Amino acid sequence: MNACIVGFGCIGPVHAISIKHTDCATVYAICDINKKRADKGAEEYGAKAYYDYDECLNDENIDTVHICTPHYLHFEMVKKALEAGKRVVCEKPVTIKKEEFKILLENYDVSKIFPIIQNRTNACIVKMKELISSNDYGKLKGAKGLVTWHRDEGYYNSEDWRGKKETEGGGVLINQSVHTLDLMMLFCGKAKSVEATMKNYSLKGVIEVEDTVDAFIQYENGSTGIFYATNAYADNSSAQLEIEFENARLSYIDRKLFVNGECVCEDGDGFIGKNYWGKGHANTINDFYTGKSKLSLADIKNTMDAMFAIYESAESNKPVNL
Ligand SMILES: NC(=O)c1ccc[n+]([C@@H]2O[C@H](COP(=O)([O-])OP(=O)(O)OC[C@H]3O[C@@H](n4cnc5c(N)ncnc54)[C@H](O)[C@@H]3O)[C@@H](O)[C@H]2O)c1
């Protein structure tokens, strides 16, 4: 398969290394409106450089496009790629608006859209799924997701699209902590209602989006979720996930999985990029090209619905029923 990476800023190169790790795909082209970035990547991978997205979509040799551009561009880019007959690997968030997500779900072949939610492939998360399906832990009571990270003025000023509702779509929720929300949804299922608040504590005058969000989630199966995420912490500490059953507590912290306090799995080393991104890109992209993973847009519906509901509740100051 010939891949084209679109957007070669921070995460585009992680996709390129991940493709290099698979036997089934080649970095055939790199497209970036920043000519220097496209040329540098193309030289490193012996790939073609494109500076215009429409031009690369006209290249019949390209089978798959990897969308690694700013958030607000994803929706149009995904649509155009599908219309050009390509498969799409899309960085989160696939869309920044609820209506856009609905349009993709209802009008396009969702099996051709592979969303990057790489933490689902972390060894501890895979183990967690395995343990939950093979043990009788009793009734699912609830989940806790906690993300305490640090993003400063320098980070937000590094690229023009960051920190703005119009172009990033939100702050710590849609960008940094959606992975942890996704894991809560993976284990607890569909949300029934959401009540949330958000604030900008540490970056007033720098960003117009939230640096902190909290939510109380009621799931259809009767369990409840507590979610808290902030970019206002002093440093990046490990995200935490806890799944609470009648007879067991499964805790994922510091890349280790504990069942009732006993460590049963570790994610291990081997990170590409920043270690707080996790090491899932290589696994996820390999699973896509080998066909091991059939993940599609439909598989992130619960997460996207919850994310949009959290924003709606925080903005309206009211609970939102899904
Ligand atoms: N999954 C993860 O853990 C993870 C981690 C980091 C970033 N991301 C996601 O990856 C995406 C990109 O983030 P980033 O931090 O790499 O951003 P970035 O700003 O560093 O890079 C974006 C690149 O896209 C290019 N670009 C902009 N408009 C373009 C266009 N029309 N055509 C082609 N290229 C264009 C820019 O020149 C830039 O090089 C975002 O969706 C972000 O949320 C995901």
mmCIF file of C-alpha atoms and ligand atoms in Angstrom:
data_model
loop_
_atom_site.group_PDB
_atom_site.id
_atom_site.type_symbol
_atom_site.label_atom_id
_atom_site.label_comp_id
_atom_site.label_asym_id
_atom_site.label_seq_id
_atom_site.Cartn_x
_atom_site.Cartn_y
_atom_site.Cartn_z
ATOM 1 C CA MET A 1 0.000 0.000 0.000
ATOM 2 C CA ASN A 2 1.204 3.493 -0.814
ATOM 3 C CA ALA A 3 0.615 6.001 1.945
ATOM 4 C CA CYS A 4 0.620 9.770 1.783
ATOM 5 C CA ILE A 5 1.076 11.653 5.038
ATOM 6 C CA VAL A 6 -0.764 14.952 4.982
ATOM 7 C CA GLY A 7 0.659 17.389 7.543
ATOM 8 C CA PHE A 8 4.232 16.843 8.637
ATOM 9 C CA GLY A 9 4.402 18.834 11.868
ATOM 10 C CA CYS A 10 4.627 17.065 15.243
ATOM 11 C CA ILE A 11 2.644 13.872 14.617
ATOM 12 C CA GLY A 12 3.116 13.379 10.850
ATOM 13 C CA PRO A 13 6.689 12.068 11.383
ATOM 14 C CA VAL A 14 5.363 9.577 13.982
ATOM 15 C CA HIS A 15 3.041 8.178 11.292
ATOM 16 C CA ALA A 16 5.980 7.954 8.891
ATOM 17 C CA ILE A 17 8.129 5.966 11.359
ATOM 18 C CA SER A 18 5.151 3.752 12.156
ATOM 19 C CA ILE A 19 4.564 3.008 8.440
ATOM 20 C CA LYS A 20 8.248 2.193 8.095
ATOM 21 C CA HIS A 21 7.783 -0.429 10.847
ATOM 22 C CA THR A 22 5.125 -2.302 8.856
ATOM 23 C CA ASP A 23 5.869 -4.704 6.011
ATOM 24 C CA CYS A 24 2.700 -3.841 4.173
ATOM 25 C CA ALA A 25 3.018 -0.133 3.403
ATOM 26 C CA THR A 26 5.400 2.500 2.095
ATOM 27 C CA VAL A 27 5.659 6.212 2.756
ATOM 28 C CA TYR A 28 5.021 7.096 -0.873
ATOM 29 C CA ALA A 29 4.349 10.832 -0.456
ATOM 30 C CA ILE A 30 4.367 13.623 2.068
ATOM 31 C CA CYS A 31 2.089 16.618 1.669
ATOM 32 C CA ASP A 32 2.445 19.826 3.646
ATOM 33 C CA ILE A 33 1.723 23.439 2.740
ATOM 34 C CA ASN A 34 4.964 24.155 4.561
ATOM 35 C CA LYS A 35 7.354 23.342 1.691
ATOM 36 C CA LYS A 36 10.364 22.926 3.980
ATOM 37 C CA ARG A 37 8.607 20.284 6.101
ATOM 38 C CA ALA A 38 7.309 18.386 3.070
ATOM 39 C CA ASP A 39 10.718 18.418 1.373
ATOM 40 C CA LYS A 40 12.580 17.349 4.515
ATOM 41 C CA GLY A 41 10.208 14.431 5.100
ATOM 42 C CA ALA A 42 10.233 13.427 1.438
ATOM 43 C CA GLU A 43 14.021 13.374 1.407
ATOM 44 C CA GLU A 44 14.215 11.309 4.586
ATOM 45 C CA TYR A 45 11.769 8.685 3.306
ATOM 46 C CA GLY A 46 12.634 8.743 -0.402
ATOM 47 C CA ALA A 47 9.068 9.925 -0.963
ATOM 48 C CA LYS A 48 7.346 12.367 -3.284
ATOM 49 C CA ALA A 49 6.647 15.840 -1.909
ATOM 50 C CA TYR A 50 3.293 17.550 -2.396
ATOM 51 C CA TYR A 51 2.401 21.044 -1.230
ATOM 52 C CA ASP A 52 -1.228 20.939 -2.262
ATOM 53 C CA TYR A 53 -3.760 18.419 -0.911
ATOM 54 C CA ASP A 54 -5.919 18.304 -4.052
ATOM 55 C CA GLU A 55 -2.882 17.483 -6.149
ATOM 56 C CA CYS A 56 -1.926 14.539 -3.990
ATOM 57 C CA LEU A 57 -5.495 13.213 -4.165
ATOM 58 C CA ASN A 58 -5.137 13.134 -7.967
ATOM 59 C CA ASP A 59 -2.155 10.788 -7.638
ATOM 60 C CA GLU A 60 -3.565 7.346 -8.456
ATOM 61 C CA ASN A 61 -0.607 5.610 -6.837
ATOM 62 C CA ILE A 62 -1.733 6.759 -3.405
ATOM 63 C CA ASP A 63 -4.014 4.226 -1.688
ATOM 64 C CA THR A 64 -4.239 5.722 1.791
ATOM 65 C CA VAL A 65 -3.964 9.242 3.149
ATOM 66 C CA HIS A 66 -2.963 9.938 6.742
ATOM 67 C CA ILE A 67 -4.605 13.157 7.930
ATOM 68 C CA CYS A 68 -2.184 14.784 10.394
ATOM 69 C CA THR A 69 -3.240 18.401 9.930
ATOM 70 C CA PRO A 70 -4.871 20.919 12.320
ATOM 71 C CA HIS A 71 -8.277 19.857 13.667
ATOM 72 C CA TYR A 72 -10.501 22.185 11.655
ATOM 73 C CA LEU A 73 -9.225 20.739 8.356
ATOM 74 C CA HIS A 74 -9.991 17.089 9.118
ATOM 75 C CA PHE A 75 -13.666 16.974 8.077
ATOM 76 C CA GLU A 76 -13.185 18.439 4.580
ATOM 77 C CA MET A 77 -9.979 16.477 4.036
ATOM 78 C CA VAL A 78 -11.609 13.178 5.028
ATOM 79 C CA LYS A 79 -14.572 13.818 2.710
ATOM 80 C CA LYS A 80 -12.334 14.744 -0.226
ATOM 81 C CA ALA A 81 -10.117 11.695 0.265
ATOM 82 C CA LEU A 82 -13.105 9.338 0.319
ATOM 83 C CA GLU A 83 -14.560 11.015 -2.758
ATOM 84 C CA ALA A 84 -11.210 10.472 -4.483
ATOM 85 C CA GLY A 85 -11.429 6.754 -3.649
ATOM 86 C CA LYS A 86 -8.739 6.701 -0.974
ATOM 87 C CA ARG A 87 -8.767 5.044 2.424
ATOM 88 C CA VAL A 88 -8.229 7.426 5.314
ATOM 89 C CA VAL A 89 -6.247 7.154 8.521
ATOM 90 C CA CYS A 90 -7.282 10.218 10.522
ATOM 91 C CA GLU A 91 -5.764 11.730 13.623
ATOM 92 C CA LYS A 92 -8.126 12.696 16.383
ATOM 93 C CA PRO A 93 -10.526 14.401 16.354
ATOM 94 C CA VAL A 94 -11.993 13.246 13.043
ATOM 95 C CA THR A 95 -14.327 16.241 13.279
ATOM 96 C CA ILE A 96 -14.651 19.188 15.642
ATOM 97 C CA LYS A 97 -18.421 19.542 15.227
ATOM 98 C CA LYS A 98 -21.237 17.131 16.094
ATOM 99 C CA GLU A 99 -23.028 17.854 12.782
ATOM 100 C CA GLU A 100 -19.888 17.060 10.767
ATOM 101 C CA PHE A 101 -19.471 13.733 12.549
ATOM 102 C CA LYS A 102 -23.111 12.878 11.771
ATOM 103 C CA ILE A 103 -22.591 13.719 8.086
ATOM 104 C CA LEU A 104 -19.629 11.342 7.852
ATOM 105 C CA LEU A 105 -21.461 8.557 9.686
ATOM 106 C CA GLU A 106 -24.601 8.808 7.613
ATOM 107 C CA ASN A 107 -23.289 9.597 4.140
ATOM 108 C CA TYR A 108 -19.891 7.975 3.758
ATOM 109 C CA ASP A 109 -18.424 4.489 3.920
ATOM 110 C CA VAL A 110 -17.286 4.560 7.558
ATOM 111 C CA SER A 111 -15.250 1.393 7.094
ATOM 112 C CA LYS A 112 -12.848 3.467 4.981
ATOM 113 C CA ILE A 113 -12.153 5.877 7.856
ATOM 114 C CA PHE A 114 -9.664 4.540 10.403
ATOM 115 C CA PRO A 115 -9.497 6.813 13.453
ATOM 116 C CA ILE A 116 -6.277 7.045 15.426
ATOM 117 C CA ILE A 117 -7.043 6.221 19.059
ATOM 118 C CA GLN A 118 -3.758 4.525 19.707
ATOM 119 C CA ASN A 119 -4.099 3.970 23.457
ATOM 120 C CA ARG A 120 -6.556 1.139 22.793
ATOM 121 C CA THR A 121 -3.568 -0.922 21.628
ATOM 122 C CA ASN A 122 -1.465 -0.343 24.774
ATOM 123 C CA ALA A 123 -0.519 -3.696 26.301
ATOM 124 C CA CYS A 124 -2.304 -2.884 29.577
ATOM 125 C CA ILE A 125 -5.521 -1.900 27.820
ATOM 126 C CA VAL A 126 -5.491 -5.059 25.707
ATOM 127 C CA LYS A 127 -4.908 -7.052 28.917
ATOM 128 C CA MET A 128 -7.686 -5.163 30.684
ATOM 129 C CA LYS A 129 -10.164 -6.126 27.946
ATOM 130 C CA GLU A 130 -9.018 -9.735 28.101
ATOM 131 C CA LEU A 131 -9.360 -9.914 31.905
ATOM 132 C CA ILE A 132 -12.783 -8.308 31.912
ATOM 133 C CA SER A 133 -14.137 -10.712 29.317
ATOM 134 C CA SER A 134 -12.653 -13.830 30.928
ATOM 135 C CA ASN A 135 -13.318 -13.131 34.639
ATOM 136 C CA ASP A 136 -16.451 -12.705 36.631
ATOM 137 C CA TYR A 137 -15.724 -9.443 38.385
ATOM 138 C CA GLY A 138 -19.412 -8.854 39.080
ATOM 139 C CA LYS A 139 -21.460 -5.870 38.042
ATOM 140 C CA LEU A 140 -19.727 -2.891 36.430
ATOM 141 C CA LYS A 141 -20.074 0.016 38.873
ATOM 142 C CA GLY A 142 -18.201 2.798 37.152
ATOM 143 C CA ALA A 143 -15.039 4.368 35.777
ATOM 144 C CA LYS A 144 -12.649 7.168 36.568
ATOM 145 C CA GLY A 145 -10.509 9.000 34.003
ATOM 146 C CA LEU A 146 -7.878 11.480 35.137
ATOM 147 C CA VAL A 147 -5.491 13.523 32.976
ATOM 148 C CA THR A 148 -3.243 16.133 34.610
ATOM 149 C CA TRP A 149 -0.878 17.630 32.070
ATOM 150 C CA HIS A 150 0.970 20.852 31.399
ATOM 151 C CA ARG A 151 0.675 23.043 28.308
ATOM 152 C CA ASP A 152 2.077 26.555 28.440
ATOM 153 C CA GLU A 153 1.935 29.730 26.385
ATOM 154 C CA GLY A 154 4.851 28.556 24.235
ATOM 155 C CA TYR A 155 2.958 25.424 23.231
ATOM 156 C CA TYR A 156 -0.154 27.355 22.267
ATOM 157 C CA ASN A 157 1.787 30.024 20.403
ATOM 158 C CA SER A 158 3.815 27.441 18.462
ATOM 159 C CA GLU A 159 1.064 26.995 15.854
ATOM 160 C CA ASP A 160 -1.656 29.462 14.969
ATOM 161 C CA TRP A 161 -4.511 26.934 15.066
ATOM 162 C CA ARG A 162 -3.984 25.938 18.701
ATOM 163 C CA GLY A 163 -6.086 27.365 21.515
ATOM 164 C CA LYS A 164 -8.894 28.658 19.293
ATOM 165 C CA LYS A 165 -12.446 27.291 19.238
ATOM 166 C CA GLU A 166 -12.703 27.800 15.466
ATOM 167 C CA THR A 167 -9.569 25.856 14.568
ATOM 168 C CA GLU A 168 -8.815 23.492 17.486
ATOM 169 C CA GLY A 169 -12.483 22.963 18.355
ATOM 170 C CA GLY A 170 -11.798 23.094 22.094
ATOM 171 C CA GLY A 171 -8.905 22.648 24.488
ATOM 172 C CA VAL A 172 -7.758 19.904 26.842
ATOM 173 C CA LEU A 173 -10.805 17.731 26.151
ATOM 174 C CA ILE A 174 -10.766 17.531 22.355
ATOM 175 C CA ASN A 175 -6.994 17.534 22.065
ATOM 176 C CA GLN A 176 -5.124 15.999 25.002
ATOM 177 C CA SER A 177 -7.573 13.969 27.103
ATOM 178 C CA VAL A 178 -9.977 12.528 24.534
ATOM 179 C CA HIS A 179 -7.873 9.338 24.556
ATOM 180 C CA THR A 180 -8.679 8.736 28.234
ATOM 181 C CA LEU A 181 -12.349 9.561 27.686
ATOM 182 C CA ASP A 182 -12.259 7.050 24.816
ATOM 183 C CA LEU A 183 -10.967 4.310 27.136
ATOM 184 C CA MET A 184 -13.757 5.022 29.633
ATOM 185 C CA MET A 185 -16.290 4.704 26.812
ATOM 186 C CA LEU A 186 -14.615 1.519 25.585
ATOM 187 C CA PHE A 187 -15.220 -0.166 28.929
ATOM 188 C CA CYS A 188 -18.498 1.452 29.997
ATOM 189 C CA GLY A 189 -20.366 1.716 26.686
ATOM 190 C CA LYS A 190 -22.870 4.303 25.612
ATOM 191 C CA ALA A 191 -23.511 7.383 27.747
ATOM 192 C CA LYS A 192 -27.084 8.210 28.719
ATOM 193 C CA SER A 193 -26.429 11.645 30.167
ATOM 194 C CA VAL A 194 -23.550 13.988 30.840
ATOM 195 C CA GLU A 195 -23.081 16.930 33.172
ATOM 196 C CA ALA A 196 -19.881 18.962 32.853
ATOM 197 C CA THR A 197 -18.070 22.184 33.611
ATOM 198 C CA MET A 198 -15.003 23.746 32.028
ATOM 199 C CA LYS A 199 -12.653 26.619 32.859
ATOM 200 C CA ASN A 200 -9.531 28.335 31.694
ATOM 201 C CA TYR A 201 -7.452 28.663 34.871
ATOM 202 C CA SER A 202 -3.886 29.075 33.739
ATOM 203 C CA LEU A 203 -3.892 30.537 30.232
ATOM 204 C CA LYS A 204 -6.199 33.528 30.445
ATOM 205 C CA GLY A 205 -5.582 35.875 27.533
ATOM 206 C CA VAL A 206 -3.559 33.155 25.770
ATOM 207 C CA ILE A 207 -6.244 30.650 24.755
ATOM 208 C CA GLU A 208 -9.969 30.995 24.192
ATOM 209 C CA VAL A 209 -10.681 27.314 24.959
ATOM 210 C CA GLU A 210 -10.736 25.344 28.219
ATOM 211 C CA ASP A 211 -7.574 24.263 30.021
ATOM 212 C CA THR A 212 -9.649 22.207 32.486
ATOM 213 C CA VAL A 213 -12.809 20.130 32.202
ATOM 214 C CA ASP A 214 -14.735 17.807 34.503
ATOM 215 C CA ALA A 215 -17.698 15.592 33.766
ATOM 216 C CA PHE A 216 -20.141 13.221 35.454
ATOM 217 C CA ILE A 217 -21.282 10.572 32.988
ATOM 218 C CA GLN A 218 -24.242 8.236 33.462
ATOM 219 C CA TYR A 219 -24.029 5.197 31.220
ATOM 220 C CA GLU A 220 -26.928 3.262 29.725
ATOM 221 C CA ASN A 221 -25.880 0.144 31.670
ATOM 222 C CA GLY A 222 -26.355 1.931 34.999
ATOM 223 C CA SER A 223 -22.681 2.580 35.755
ATOM 224 C CA THR A 224 -21.300 6.082 36.274
ATOM 225 C CA GLY A 225 -18.120 7.846 35.197
ATOM 226 C CA ILE A 226 -16.045 10.628 36.697
ATOM 227 C CA PHE A 227 -13.747 12.414 34.273
ATOM 228 C CA TYR A 228 -11.278 15.207 35.022
ATOM 229 C CA ALA A 229 -8.685 16.663 32.665
ATOM 230 C CA THR A 230 -6.447 19.689 32.892
ATOM 231 C CA ASN A 231 -3.553 21.301 31.070
ATOM 232 C CA ALA A 232 -2.955 23.510 34.115
ATOM 233 C CA TYR A 233 -0.945 20.991 36.152
ATOM 234 C CA ALA A 234 2.723 21.683 36.928
ATOM 235 C CA ASP A 235 3.973 18.878 34.658
ATOM 236 C CA ASN A 236 2.809 15.973 32.493
ATOM 237 C CA SER A 237 1.963 13.093 34.777
ATOM 238 C CA SER A 238 0.641 9.717 33.699
ATOM 239 C CA ALA A 239 -3.026 9.631 32.711
ATOM 240 C CA GLN A 240 -5.069 7.307 34.931
ATOM 241 C CA LEU A 241 -7.998 5.046 34.277
ATOM 242 C CA GLU A 242 -9.884 3.036 36.853
ATOM 243 C CA ILE A 243 -12.681 0.564 36.160
ATOM 244 C CA GLU A 244 -14.664 -0.443 39.205
ATOM 245 C CA PHE A 245 -16.567 -3.735 39.386
ATOM 246 C CA GLU A 246 -18.470 -5.256 42.309
ATOM 247 C CA ASN A 247 -15.568 -7.629 42.993
ATOM 248 C CA ALA A 248 -12.546 -5.958 41.411
ATOM 249 C CA ARG A 249 -10.852 -2.645 40.810
ATOM 250 C CA LEU A 250 -8.740 -2.414 37.656
ATOM 251 C CA SER A 251 -6.359 0.554 37.761
ATOM 252 C CA TYR A 252 -4.170 1.743 34.901
ATOM 253 C CA ILE A 253 -1.516 4.130 36.129
ATOM 254 C CA ASP A 254 2.119 4.856 35.217
ATOM 255 C CA ARG A 255 1.651 2.498 32.262
ATOM 256 C CA LYS A 256 0.999 -0.422 34.638
ATOM 257 C CA LEU A 257 -2.209 -2.358 35.181
ATOM 258 C CA PHE A 258 -3.255 -3.346 38.702
ATOM 259 C CA VAL A 259 -6.090 -5.672 39.658
ATOM 260 C CA ASN A 260 -7.086 -5.110 43.282
ATOM 261 C CA GLY A 261 -3.660 -3.563 43.880
ATOM 262 C CA GLU A 262 -1.625 -6.325 42.250
ATOM 263 C CA CYS A 263 0.384 -5.416 39.140
ATOM 264 C CA VAL A 264 -0.560 -7.765 36.293
ATOM 265 C CA CYS A 265 0.841 -6.016 33.209
ATOM 266 C CA GLU A 266 3.189 -3.251 32.040
ATOM 267 C CA ASP A 267 3.101 -1.356 28.734
ATOM 268 C CA GLY A 268 6.899 -1.530 28.460
ATOM 269 C CA ASP A 269 9.256 0.756 26.584
ATOM 270 C CA GLY A 270 9.578 1.623 22.920
ATOM 271 C CA PHE A 271 8.001 5.021 22.515
ATOM 272 C CA ILE A 272 7.980 6.946 19.287
ATOM 273 C CA GLY A 273 7.634 10.683 19.790
ATOM 274 C CA LYS A 274 6.747 12.030 23.223
ATOM 275 C CA ASN A 275 6.259 9.396 25.897
ATOM 276 C CA TYR A 276 2.943 10.872 27.081
ATOM 277 C CA TRP A 277 1.519 10.096 23.605
ATOM 278 C CA GLY A 278 1.998 6.419 24.435
ATOM 279 C CA LYS A 279 3.570 3.977 22.034
ATOM 280 C CA GLY A 280 0.408 2.992 20.286
ATOM 281 C CA HIS A 281 0.941 4.651 16.890
ATOM 282 C CA ALA A 282 3.251 1.914 15.631
ATOM 283 C CA ASN A 283 0.883 -0.838 16.840
ATOM 284 C CA THR A 284 -2.224 0.917 15.578
ATOM 285 C CA ILE A 285 -0.862 1.714 12.126
ATOM 286 C CA ASN A 286 0.568 -1.786 11.786
ATOM 287 C CA ASP A 287 -2.826 -3.272 12.736
ATOM 288 C CA PHE A 288 -4.481 -1.090 10.086
ATOM 289 C CA TYR A 289 -2.186 -2.143 7.242
ATOM 290 C CA THR A 290 -2.081 -5.820 8.183
ATOM 291 C CA GLY A 291 -5.877 -5.870 8.489
ATOM 292 C CA LYS A 292 -5.642 -7.014 12.133
ATOM 293 C CA SER A 293 -7.779 -4.067 13.163
ATOM 294 C CA LYS A 294 -11.069 -3.309 11.440
ATOM 295 C CA LEU A 295 -11.626 -0.194 13.519
ATOM 296 C CA SER A 296 -13.869 2.326 11.783
ATOM 297 C CA LEU A 297 -15.550 5.632 12.445
ATOM 298 C CA ALA A 298 -18.536 3.775 13.941
ATOM 299 C CA ASP A 299 -16.285 2.477 16.741
ATOM 300 C CA ILE A 300 -15.660 5.943 18.124
ATOM 301 C CA LYS A 301 -19.291 7.092 18.041
ATOM 302 C CA ASN A 302 -19.802 6.664 21.814
ATOM 303 C CA THR A 303 -16.649 8.686 22.489
ATOM 304 C CA MET A 304 -17.482 11.466 20.048
ATOM 305 C CA ASP A 305 -21.082 11.665 21.319
ATOM 306 C CA ALA A 306 -19.825 11.959 24.910
ATOM 307 C CA MET A 307 -17.212 14.543 23.961
ATOM 308 C CA PHE A 308 -19.711 16.761 22.149
ATOM 309 C CA ALA A 309 -22.196 16.325 25.033
ATOM 310 C CA ILE A 310 -19.544 17.396 27.564
ATOM 311 C CA TYR A 311 -18.940 20.612 25.597
ATOM 312 C CA GLU A 312 -22.680 21.193 25.224
ATOM 313 C CA SER A 313 -23.281 20.703 28.942
ATOM 314 C CA ALA A 314 -20.350 22.874 30.011
ATOM 315 C CA GLU A 315 -21.392 25.638 27.620
ATOM 316 C CA SER A 316 -25.076 25.557 28.578
ATOM 317 C CA ASN A 317 -24.548 24.840 32.283
ATOM 318 C CA LYS A 318 -27.135 22.077 32.019
ATOM 319 C CA PRO A 319 -27.093 18.273 31.958
ATOM 320 C CA VAL A 320 -27.315 16.824 28.454
ATOM 321 C CA ASN A 321 -29.208 13.657 27.594
ATOM 322 C CA LEU A 322 -27.822 11.670 24.692
HETATM 323 N N1 LIG B 1 -2.796 10.721 18.645
HETATM 324 C C1 LIG B 1 -1.969 11.493 19.341
HETATM 325 O O1 LIG B 1 -1.486 11.120 20.403
HETATM 326 C C2 LIG B 1 -1.603 12.825 18.791
HETATM 327 C C3 LIG B 1 -0.483 13.515 19.256
HETATM 328 C C4 LIG B 1 -0.188 14.756 18.688
HETATM 329 C C5 LIG B 1 -1.017 15.296 17.713
HETATM 330 N N2 LIG B 1 -2.116 14.600 17.309
HETATM 331 C C6 LIG B 1 -3.043 15.141 16.291
HETATM 332 O O2 LIG B 1 -2.364 15.272 15.052
HETATM 333 C C7 LIG B 1 -2.878 16.388 14.327
HETATM 334 C C8 LIG B 1 -1.740 17.343 13.997
HETATM 335 O O3 LIG B 1 -1.171 17.794 15.203
HETATM 336 P P1 LIG B 1 0.327 18.344 15.220
HETATM 337 O O4 LIG B 1 0.621 18.570 16.654
HETATM 338 O O5 LIG B 1 1.196 17.480 14.407
HETATM 339 O O6 LIG B 1 0.113 19.750 14.479
HETATM 340 P P2 LIG B 1 1.230 20.651 13.783
HETATM 341 O O7 LIG B 1 0.676 22.017 13.728
HETATM 342 O O8 LIG B 1 2.535 20.418 14.457
HETATM 343 O O9 LIG B 1 1.335 20.032 12.318
HETATM 344 C C9 LIG B 1 0.313 20.207 11.372
HETATM 345 C C10 LIG B 1 0.949 20.270 9.995
HETATM 346 O O10 LIG B 1 -0.091 20.379 9.021
HETATM 347 C C11 LIG B 1 0.359 21.262 8.008
HETATM 348 N N3 LIG B 1 -0.798 21.786 7.258
HETATM 349 C C12 LIG B 1 -1.642 22.783 7.598
HETATM 350 N N4 LIG B 1 -2.577 22.971 6.648
HETATM 351 C C13 LIG B 1 -2.324 22.056 5.678
HETATM 352 C C14 LIG B 1 -2.933 21.754 4.421
HETATM 353 N N5 LIG B 1 -4.004 22.418 3.990
HETATM 354 N N6 LIG B 1 -2.398 20.767 3.678
HETATM 355 C C15 LIG B 1 -1.302 20.077 4.094
HETATM 356 N N7 LIG B 1 -0.674 20.339 5.274
HETATM 357 C C16 LIG B 1 -1.188 21.300 6.058
HETATM 358 C C17 LIG B 1 1.121 22.338 8.765
HETATM 359 O O11 LIG B 1 1.986 23.064 7.902
HETATM 360 C C18 LIG B 1 1.857 21.489 9.792
HETATM 361 O O12 LIG B 1 3.125 21.081 9.334
HETATM 362 C C19 LIG B 1 -3.945 17.001 15.226
HETATM 363 O O13 LIG B 1 -5.179 16.477 14.869
HETATM 364 C C20 LIG B 1 -3.560 16.533 16.613
HETATM 365 O O14 LIG B 1 -4.638 16.477 17.524
HETATM 366 C C21 LIG B 1 -2.411 13.383 17.812
#
